[in-house]
XYZ file of C-alpha atoms in Angstrom:
508
model
C 18.582 8.366 -27.828
C 17.576 6.959 -24.428
C 19.309 8.364 -21.387
C 20.771 5.370 -19.489
C 22.070 7.485 -16.633
C 20.745 6.162 -13.307
C 18.311 8.160 -11.215
C 20.925 8.494 -8.483
C 23.406 10.013 -10.951
C 20.853 12.444 -12.439
C 19.756 13.706 -9.018
C 21.007 17.183 -8.237
C 22.896 17.598 -4.938
C 20.610 18.967 -2.241
C 20.769 19.908 1.412
C 23.928 22.059 0.969
C 26.052 19.009 0.164
C 24.966 17.210 3.331
C 24.175 13.975 1.493
C 27.627 13.889 -0.094
C 29.291 14.422 3.296
C 27.144 11.736 4.886
C 28.082 9.191 2.244
C 31.761 10.174 2.246
C 32.008 9.753 6.036
C 29.927 6.569 6.283
C 32.025 3.480 7.026
C 30.250 0.085 7.114
C 31.701 -2.431 9.536
C 34.239 -4.767 7.865
C 32.695 -8.005 6.615
C 29.180 -7.044 7.749
C 26.322 -6.510 5.244
C 24.921 -2.990 5.354
C 21.528 -1.662 4.283
C 22.873 1.613 2.878
C 25.992 0.324 1.099
C 25.494 -2.640 -1.237
C 27.904 -5.532 -1.874
C 29.418 -3.525 -4.744
C 30.462 -0.775 -2.319
C 27.956 1.709 -3.729
C 24.936 3.255 -1.967
C 21.660 1.515 -2.719
C 19.390 3.657 -4.863
C 16.307 3.475 -2.632
C 18.431 4.737 0.261
C 20.039 7.591 -1.670
C 16.607 8.651 -2.903
C 15.409 8.919 0.685
C 18.577 10.517 2.081
C 18.662 13.079 -0.711
C 15.227 14.300 0.355
C 15.952 13.882 4.045
C 19.029 16.107 3.743
C 16.683 19.080 3.300
C 15.090 18.281 6.651
C 18.357 17.611 8.452
C 19.128 21.266 9.165
C 15.838 21.427 11.059
C 15.925 17.811 12.230
C 16.303 18.770 15.872
C 13.321 21.090 15.680
C 11.095 18.688 13.796
C 12.073 15.725 15.874
C 11.864 17.832 18.990
C 8.178 18.219 18.181
C 7.987 14.464 17.651
C 9.663 13.885 21.008
C 7.088 16.118 22.649
C 4.331 14.101 20.998
C 5.876 10.921 22.410
C 6.007 12.471 25.865
C 2.511 13.960 25.710
C 0.939 10.733 24.429
C 2.602 8.735 27.197
C 4.476 6.451 24.796
C 6.618 4.312 27.076
C 7.821 0.847 27.917
C 8.979 -0.944 31.025
C 12.017 -3.159 31.632
C 11.103 -6.320 33.484
C 11.695 -5.809 37.205
C 11.639 -2.004 37.042
C 8.901 0.036 38.688
C 9.200 3.152 36.541
C 8.461 3.480 32.840
C 10.958 4.675 30.252
C 10.178 7.133 27.472
C 9.963 5.584 24.030
C 13.442 5.796 22.315
C 12.704 6.594 18.669
C 15.393 7.308 16.053
C 14.709 9.923 13.333
C 15.896 7.744 10.406
C 13.585 4.918 9.300
C 14.758 1.594 7.924
C 14.238 1.738 4.142
C 13.350 -1.418 2.197
C 12.706 -1.696 -1.526
C 9.551 -3.325 -2.851
C 11.508 -6.194 -4.442
C 13.213 -7.067 -1.182
C 10.003 -6.719 0.763
C 8.271 -9.188 -1.552
C 10.841 -11.814 -0.549
C 10.250 -11.108 3.152
C 6.477 -11.343 2.675
C 6.773 -14.724 0.971
C 9.024 -16.086 3.711
C 7.016 -14.775 6.667
C 3.719 -15.949 5.141
C 5.154 -19.437 4.689
C 6.459 -19.391 8.249
C 3.016 -18.434 9.595
C 1.434 -21.283 7.621
C 4.026 -23.690 9.010
C 3.385 -22.661 12.625
C -0.356 -23.025 12.087
C 0.115 -26.531 10.651
C 2.352 -27.556 13.581
C -0.182 -26.337 16.138
C -3.017 -28.074 14.336
C -1.139 -31.362 14.606
C 0.126 -30.975 18.176
C -3.327 -30.211 19.540
C -5.068 -32.547 17.109
C -3.941 -35.907 15.743
C -0.409 -35.707 17.115
C 1.111 -37.495 14.121
C 4.362 -35.539 14.203
C 5.232 -37.149 17.525
C 3.675 -40.575 16.930
C 5.454 -40.963 13.581
C 8.828 -39.786 14.915
C 9.096 -36.481 13.050
C 9.317 -34.616 16.356
C 10.583 -35.927 19.722
C 7.830 -35.955 22.332
C 10.061 -34.084 24.803
C 10.286 -31.105 22.441
C 6.525 -30.725 22.909
C 5.848 -31.871 26.459
C 9.020 -30.226 27.791
C 7.620 -26.819 26.945
C 5.583 -25.091 29.675
C 3.615 -23.453 26.848
C 2.150 -26.796 25.752
C -1.287 -26.951 27.387
C -2.677 -30.454 27.717
C -6.035 -28.905 28.563
C -6.262 -27.697 24.958
C -5.729 -31.085 23.316
C -8.639 -31.811 21.008
C -10.119 -28.312 21.351
C -10.850 -26.966 17.884
C -10.330 -23.214 17.494
C -13.758 -21.532 17.251
C -12.363 -19.302 14.522
C -10.752 -22.206 12.662
C -7.225 -20.912 13.270
C -4.787 -21.102 16.158
C -2.848 -18.000 15.127
C -4.627 -14.764 14.354
C -1.327 -12.902 14.368
C 2.215 -14.252 14.039
C 5.500 -12.380 14.121
C 9.072 -13.246 13.185
C 12.234 -11.500 14.348
C 14.498 -11.204 11.311
C 18.139 -10.355 10.781
C 20.171 -10.272 7.599
C 22.976 -12.817 7.795
C 26.543 -12.607 6.450
C 25.381 -14.075 3.131
C 22.930 -11.206 2.657
C 19.829 -13.359 3.161
C 17.206 -12.710 5.811
C 17.158 -15.222 8.670
C 14.574 -15.916 11.362
C 16.023 -15.298 14.820
C 12.845 -15.909 16.870
C 9.245 -16.969 16.263
C 6.498 -15.045 18.099
C 3.190 -16.859 18.443
C 2.132 -16.584 22.100
C 0.881 -12.982 22.063
C 3.176 -11.040 19.683
C 3.874 -7.493 20.820
C 5.254 -4.557 18.864
C 2.532 -3.844 16.287
C 1.198 -0.964 18.370
C 4.696 0.468 18.775
C 5.228 0.172 15.006
C 2.016 2.156 14.553
C 3.167 4.837 17.009
C 6.545 5.069 15.258
C 4.783 5.632 11.947
C 2.488 8.317 13.351
C 5.417 10.234 14.838
C 7.815 10.009 11.879
C 5.183 10.699 9.216
C 4.120 13.823 11.112
C 7.714 14.984 11.425
C 8.336 14.626 7.656
C 4.893 14.665 5.978
C 6.020 15.698 2.481
C 8.881 13.206 2.472
C 6.596 10.406 3.662
C 3.980 11.144 1.014
C 6.381 11.746 -1.856
C 8.306 8.481 -1.529
C 5.283 6.147 -1.940
C 5.663 4.562 1.477
C 3.195 1.716 2.028
C 0.571 2.635 4.629
C -0.061 0.542 7.729
C -3.794 1.285 7.990
C -4.886 -1.335 5.408
C -3.121 -4.040 7.431
C -4.769 -3.006 10.697
C -8.145 -2.754 8.986
C -7.697 -6.300 7.648
C -6.626 -7.503 11.106
C -9.760 -5.991 12.627
C -11.982 -7.561 9.977
C -10.270 -10.902 10.537
C -11.032 -10.760 14.253
C -14.629 -9.773 13.571
C -15.027 -12.650 11.123
C -13.954 -15.124 13.816
C -17.063 -14.370 15.930
C -20.562 -15.831 15.747
C -22.393 -12.510 15.672
C -22.287 -10.039 12.801
C -21.345 -7.074 15.003
C -19.126 -8.655 17.635
C -17.677 -7.018 20.703
C -13.881 -7.395 20.512
C -11.763 -7.053 23.640
C -8.012 -6.735 24.077
C -7.085 -8.562 27.285
C -4.145 -6.864 29.025
C -2.178 -7.925 32.118
C -2.677 -4.360 33.341
C -0.747 -1.112 33.759
C 2.340 -2.866 35.106
C 2.795 -4.828 31.886
C 6.042 -4.051 30.059
C 4.093 -3.020 26.946
C 0.930 -1.560 28.457
C 1.125 1.669 26.437
C 1.243 -0.323 23.218
C -1.775 -2.410 24.222
C -3.822 0.675 25.109
C -2.733 2.457 21.937
C -3.664 -0.503 19.738
C -7.053 -0.972 21.413
C -7.889 2.708 20.986
C -6.776 2.737 17.336
C -8.790 -0.371 16.417
C -11.835 0.466 18.519
C -11.501 -2.524 20.861
C -12.360 -2.628 24.552
C -9.213 -2.707 26.686
C -10.010 -5.088 29.553
C -8.265 -6.832 32.415
C -9.201 -10.223 33.809
C -11.392 -8.707 36.528
C -13.455 -6.924 33.873
C -14.622 -10.261 32.444
C -16.786 -13.055 33.815
C -17.389 -16.509 32.323
C -20.974 -17.722 32.725
C -23.240 -20.191 30.915
C -20.542 -21.109 28.398
C -19.947 -17.511 27.364
C -17.798 -14.583 28.475
C -19.236 -11.243 29.521
C -17.839 -7.751 30.113
C -18.824 -5.945 33.289
C -20.212 -2.500 32.424
C -22.224 0.102 34.316
C -25.186 -1.016 32.197
C -24.759 -4.635 33.239
C -23.071 -7.618 31.594
C -22.369 -7.342 27.863
C -21.187 -10.301 25.819
C -17.533 -10.489 24.788
C -17.349 -12.280 21.431
C -13.617 -12.134 20.657
C -10.674 -11.743 23.030
C -7.330 -10.708 21.558
C -5.071 -11.646 24.431
C -1.833 -10.179 25.697
C -1.851 -12.434 28.757
C 0.340 -15.547 28.539
C -1.580 -18.811 28.215
C -0.742 -20.196 31.647
C -2.349 -17.187 33.366
C -5.615 -17.150 31.393
C -7.728 -19.384 33.626
C -6.872 -19.970 37.319
C -9.379 -22.832 37.498
C -7.575 -25.021 34.966
C -4.108 -23.541 34.572
C -2.035 -21.485 37.022
C -4.124 -21.290 40.185
C -2.084 -18.327 41.443
C -3.008 -16.177 38.445
C -4.830 -12.908 39.063
C -4.688 -11.902 35.405
C -7.121 -14.322 33.833
C -10.802 -15.271 33.901
C -12.045 -18.294 35.886
C -13.898 -20.594 33.490
C -12.459 -19.048 30.320
C -11.231 -22.368 28.884
C -14.617 -24.021 29.409
C -16.293 -21.158 27.543
C -13.717 -21.568 24.789
C -14.411 -25.307 24.543
C -18.134 -24.695 24.231
C -17.597 -22.208 21.418
C -19.019 -19.310 23.398
C -15.994 -17.098 22.917
C -13.051 -16.815 20.545
C -9.630 -16.336 22.162
C -6.736 -15.434 19.891
C -4.059 -16.443 19.643
C -5.385 -19.774 20.918
C -4.123 -20.697 24.398
C -1.131 -22.998 24.056
C 0.096 -21.509 20.784
C 3.314 -20.382 22.484
C 4.673 -23.933 22.217
C 5.957 -23.149 18.707
C 8.152 -20.342 20.086
C 10.544 -22.750 21.785
C 14.133 -22.745 20.580
C 14.090 -26.543 20.722
C 11.585 -26.583 17.864
C 13.768 -24.381 15.644
C 16.149 -27.267 15.053
C 13.318 -29.209 13.363
C 11.634 -26.430 11.378
C 13.248 -27.186 8.000
C 12.200 -30.846 8.112
C 8.726 -29.979 9.364
C 8.279 -27.505 6.515
C 9.081 -30.195 3.949
C 6.749 -32.646 5.683
C 3.766 -30.376 6.329
C 3.945 -27.912 3.432
C 5.979 -29.842 0.879
C 8.374 -26.891 0.525
C 11.812 -25.748 1.549
C 11.976 -22.939 4.073
C 12.111 -19.602 2.278
C 13.474 -17.907 5.396
C 15.847 -20.247 7.234
C 16.311 -19.830 10.947
C 19.555 -19.620 12.883
C 21.239 -23.036 12.980
C 19.984 -24.668 16.193
C 20.708 -28.027 17.831
C 18.513 -29.351 20.635
C 20.715 -31.082 23.174
C 18.031 -33.615 24.065
C 19.331 -35.814 21.225
C 22.617 -37.700 21.781
C 24.179 -36.786 18.435
C 23.267 -33.118 18.733
C 24.455 -33.029 22.338
C 27.802 -34.488 21.327
C 28.132 -31.912 18.540
C 27.432 -29.023 20.921
C 29.857 -30.285 23.551
C 32.585 -30.689 20.911
C 32.033 -27.161 19.517
C 31.040 -25.483 22.771
C 33.529 -22.627 22.606
C 32.153 -21.490 19.237
C 28.497 -21.721 20.241
C 25.824 -19.684 21.932
C 23.894 -21.757 24.480
C 20.344 -20.885 25.463
C 17.360 -22.385 27.308
C 15.410 -24.746 25.056
C 12.055 -23.570 26.424
C 10.476 -20.385 27.726
C 10.242 -19.933 31.462
C 13.579 -21.569 32.283
C 14.905 -19.882 35.429
C 17.985 -21.932 36.024
C 21.600 -21.313 35.107
C 20.866 -19.417 31.888
C 18.152 -16.791 31.703
C 18.882 -16.169 28.023
C 21.417 -16.867 25.255
C 25.062 -16.690 26.320
C 28.289 -16.951 24.364
C 30.174 -19.863 25.871
C 33.549 -18.343 24.996
C 32.755 -15.382 27.255
C 31.697 -17.420 30.305
C 33.998 -17.630 33.314
C 35.771 -20.960 34.022
C 33.307 -21.658 36.861
C 30.333 -20.905 34.608
C 31.683 -23.175 31.889
C 32.137 -25.990 34.392
C 28.577 -25.514 35.637
C 27.244 -25.464 32.085
C 28.975 -28.736 31.222
C 27.593 -30.321 34.376
C 24.059 -29.198 33.549
C 24.408 -30.394 29.947
C 25.402 -33.811 31.273
C 22.550 -33.882 33.805
C 19.620 -32.379 31.836
C 20.703 -31.856 28.210
C 17.116 -31.388 27.015
C 16.920 -28.055 28.832
C 19.371 -26.445 26.393
C 20.014 -25.705 22.752
C 23.217 -24.744 21.015
C 22.979 -22.085 18.346
C 25.256 -20.649 15.727
C 26.374 -17.168 16.755
C 24.270 -15.051 14.399
C 25.644 -11.765 13.140
C 23.316 -8.965 12.132
C 23.580 -6.525 9.278
C 23.717 -2.799 9.944
C 21.662 0.225 8.943
C 22.502 3.933 9.155
C 21.434 5.922 12.208
C 21.866 9.655 12.751
C 24.244 10.514 15.585
C 25.516 14.078 16.117
C 24.793 15.035 12.522
C 26.606 12.002 11.054
C 25.459 8.657 9.713
C 26.815 5.665 11.612
C 26.164 1.929 11.061
C 24.288 0.085 13.795
C 23.026 -3.529 13.946
C 19.265 -4.026 13.923
C 16.512 -6.641 14.278
C 13.293 -6.392 12.300
C 10.029 -7.850 13.657
C 7.516 -8.543 10.888
C 3.825 -9.246 11.564
C 1.449 -11.530 9.664
C -2.303 -11.608 10.342
C -5.144 -13.879 9.314
C -7.755 -11.838 7.434
C -10.915 -12.657 5.460
C -8.755 -12.478 2.320
C -6.069 -14.796 3.695
C -2.747 -14.130 5.398
C -1.518 -10.550 5.164
C 1.855 -9.123 6.189
C 2.181 -5.642 7.650
C 4.116 -3.513 5.103
C 6.732 -2.384 7.584
C 7.383 -3.624 11.080
C 8.953 -3.023 14.443
C 12.679 -2.351 14.108
C 15.152 -2.178 16.998
C 18.642 -0.766 16.579
C 21.535 -1.202 18.972
C 23.394 1.686 20.546
C 26.608 -0.318 20.246
C 28.446 -1.691 17.220
C 28.531 -5.366 18.336
C 26.701 -7.177 15.531
C 26.134 -10.426 17.421
C 22.377 -10.907 17.719
C 22.346 -11.741 21.412
C 23.838 -8.359 22.324
C 20.910 -6.135 21.290
C 20.350 -5.483 25.003
C 18.312 -2.961 26.950
C 20.043 -0.019 25.285
C 18.263 -0.700 22.008
C 16.405 2.075 20.249
C 13.613 1.778 17.698
C 12.830 3.213 14.310
C 10.061 3.232 11.744
C 10.195 0.874 8.748
C 9.394 2.227 5.269
C 8.637 -0.070 2.357
C 8.996 2.095 -0.733
C 7.069 1.310 -3.895
C 7.835 2.624 -7.369
C 4.186 3.601 -7.904
C 1.567 5.460 -5.850
C 0.190 3.489 -2.895
C -3.272 3.266 -1.351
C -3.914 6.120 1.072
C -6.009 5.134 4.039
C -6.329 6.011 7.703
C -8.222 4.560 10.665
C -7.642 7.643 12.816
C -10.932 9.323 13.633
C -11.125 13.016 12.767
């Protein structure tokens, strides 16, 4: 007779009853979806499987993670808050976010579709421009964005694609579905930090990491590297990662990623555009740069044609790009699809360009540049979050704000600005995040989180990193706009029910 008892029920208690105490004390926030506790009020099996094993490490968690913390310090893992002169040590939590294979498959399908949609939008905006000419997209949604580069109109990507790597910030909504909070197409950051998180956590708990069939990240990075190499003319191309320099907020990540993938880490002064090509200055003379994976925003790439005050770019870079002498990815101008104004049109654009419904909807967004949408926002203002429609807005709002929490003077100023320049703003539904367990003082506590998922163009097609860059909040406020500077980060484990491919790109 078959034993129909679940795996969770057959599992013997371990860790001196620590797992049972954790689960007994864990209290999800009322009305908020939780990753550990399912809708039925019971722990999810893939989480209990992990926690049961992790309980054996918990007694020595401080020691093991103390070693991990030393690795973070010794490796220089850090980040910088905009406007600060000093770097902060990387804030890594010991518990990873655990996702089952079935749930991950849904995320992969949605993020892949989203990457295809952004590619199709860029191809039209910098090509035929039919979305605007046929009325599917207001012209001001495109031209109002500082990330739309007129200099790139009609310039075909040398590699055939505008986006080599795309990222989406995801949160699980109140209905349990994953929602897109932000699109990242300019120069998505975080993949290098996700890699560092994995290296630290897997070293802290090697047996646990191996025994739970966690998908490896190395195959994704190998495919990303091969995709970049395939975008070049030469068979053995020289690939450079263009950084703004040591004062960049994510400089450690850029250096870490370049070292891991074997790319040259260069700044603008290290490159020179000449004869329709780009060259790297070396002690042996000029060497050709075939592919540039950029972390410099588009407007700063070429002071001759774009921002003349830029000291980060390469004079003549766009001309070399036009002539096909170098591949720059993501293509300059791709940041236009990051604008919040565009999010209000994404569902209709998906039906038009891909013939499909969005698999991952984004937060409900209304661009105030349309009379009907403006009227809706003004009527529901107290229930809305208001944010700049485009990147680089330095006026009244630097980021999303809850209107209900503005002062009377701020509300009056907001209404005046909405009446004067409504196209500068969007209204958004106040998104609430789900929570995941974090370890605080030996107890599990629920904390809201945002998951950034990466998708890369490879020789085999689009490929999604099996994991991602997860940020958790130190506070319990589940509203998405309150993640704040106090956020921490954690590794992301996608657990399969069968053995996974073991691969590493780390040189021995």
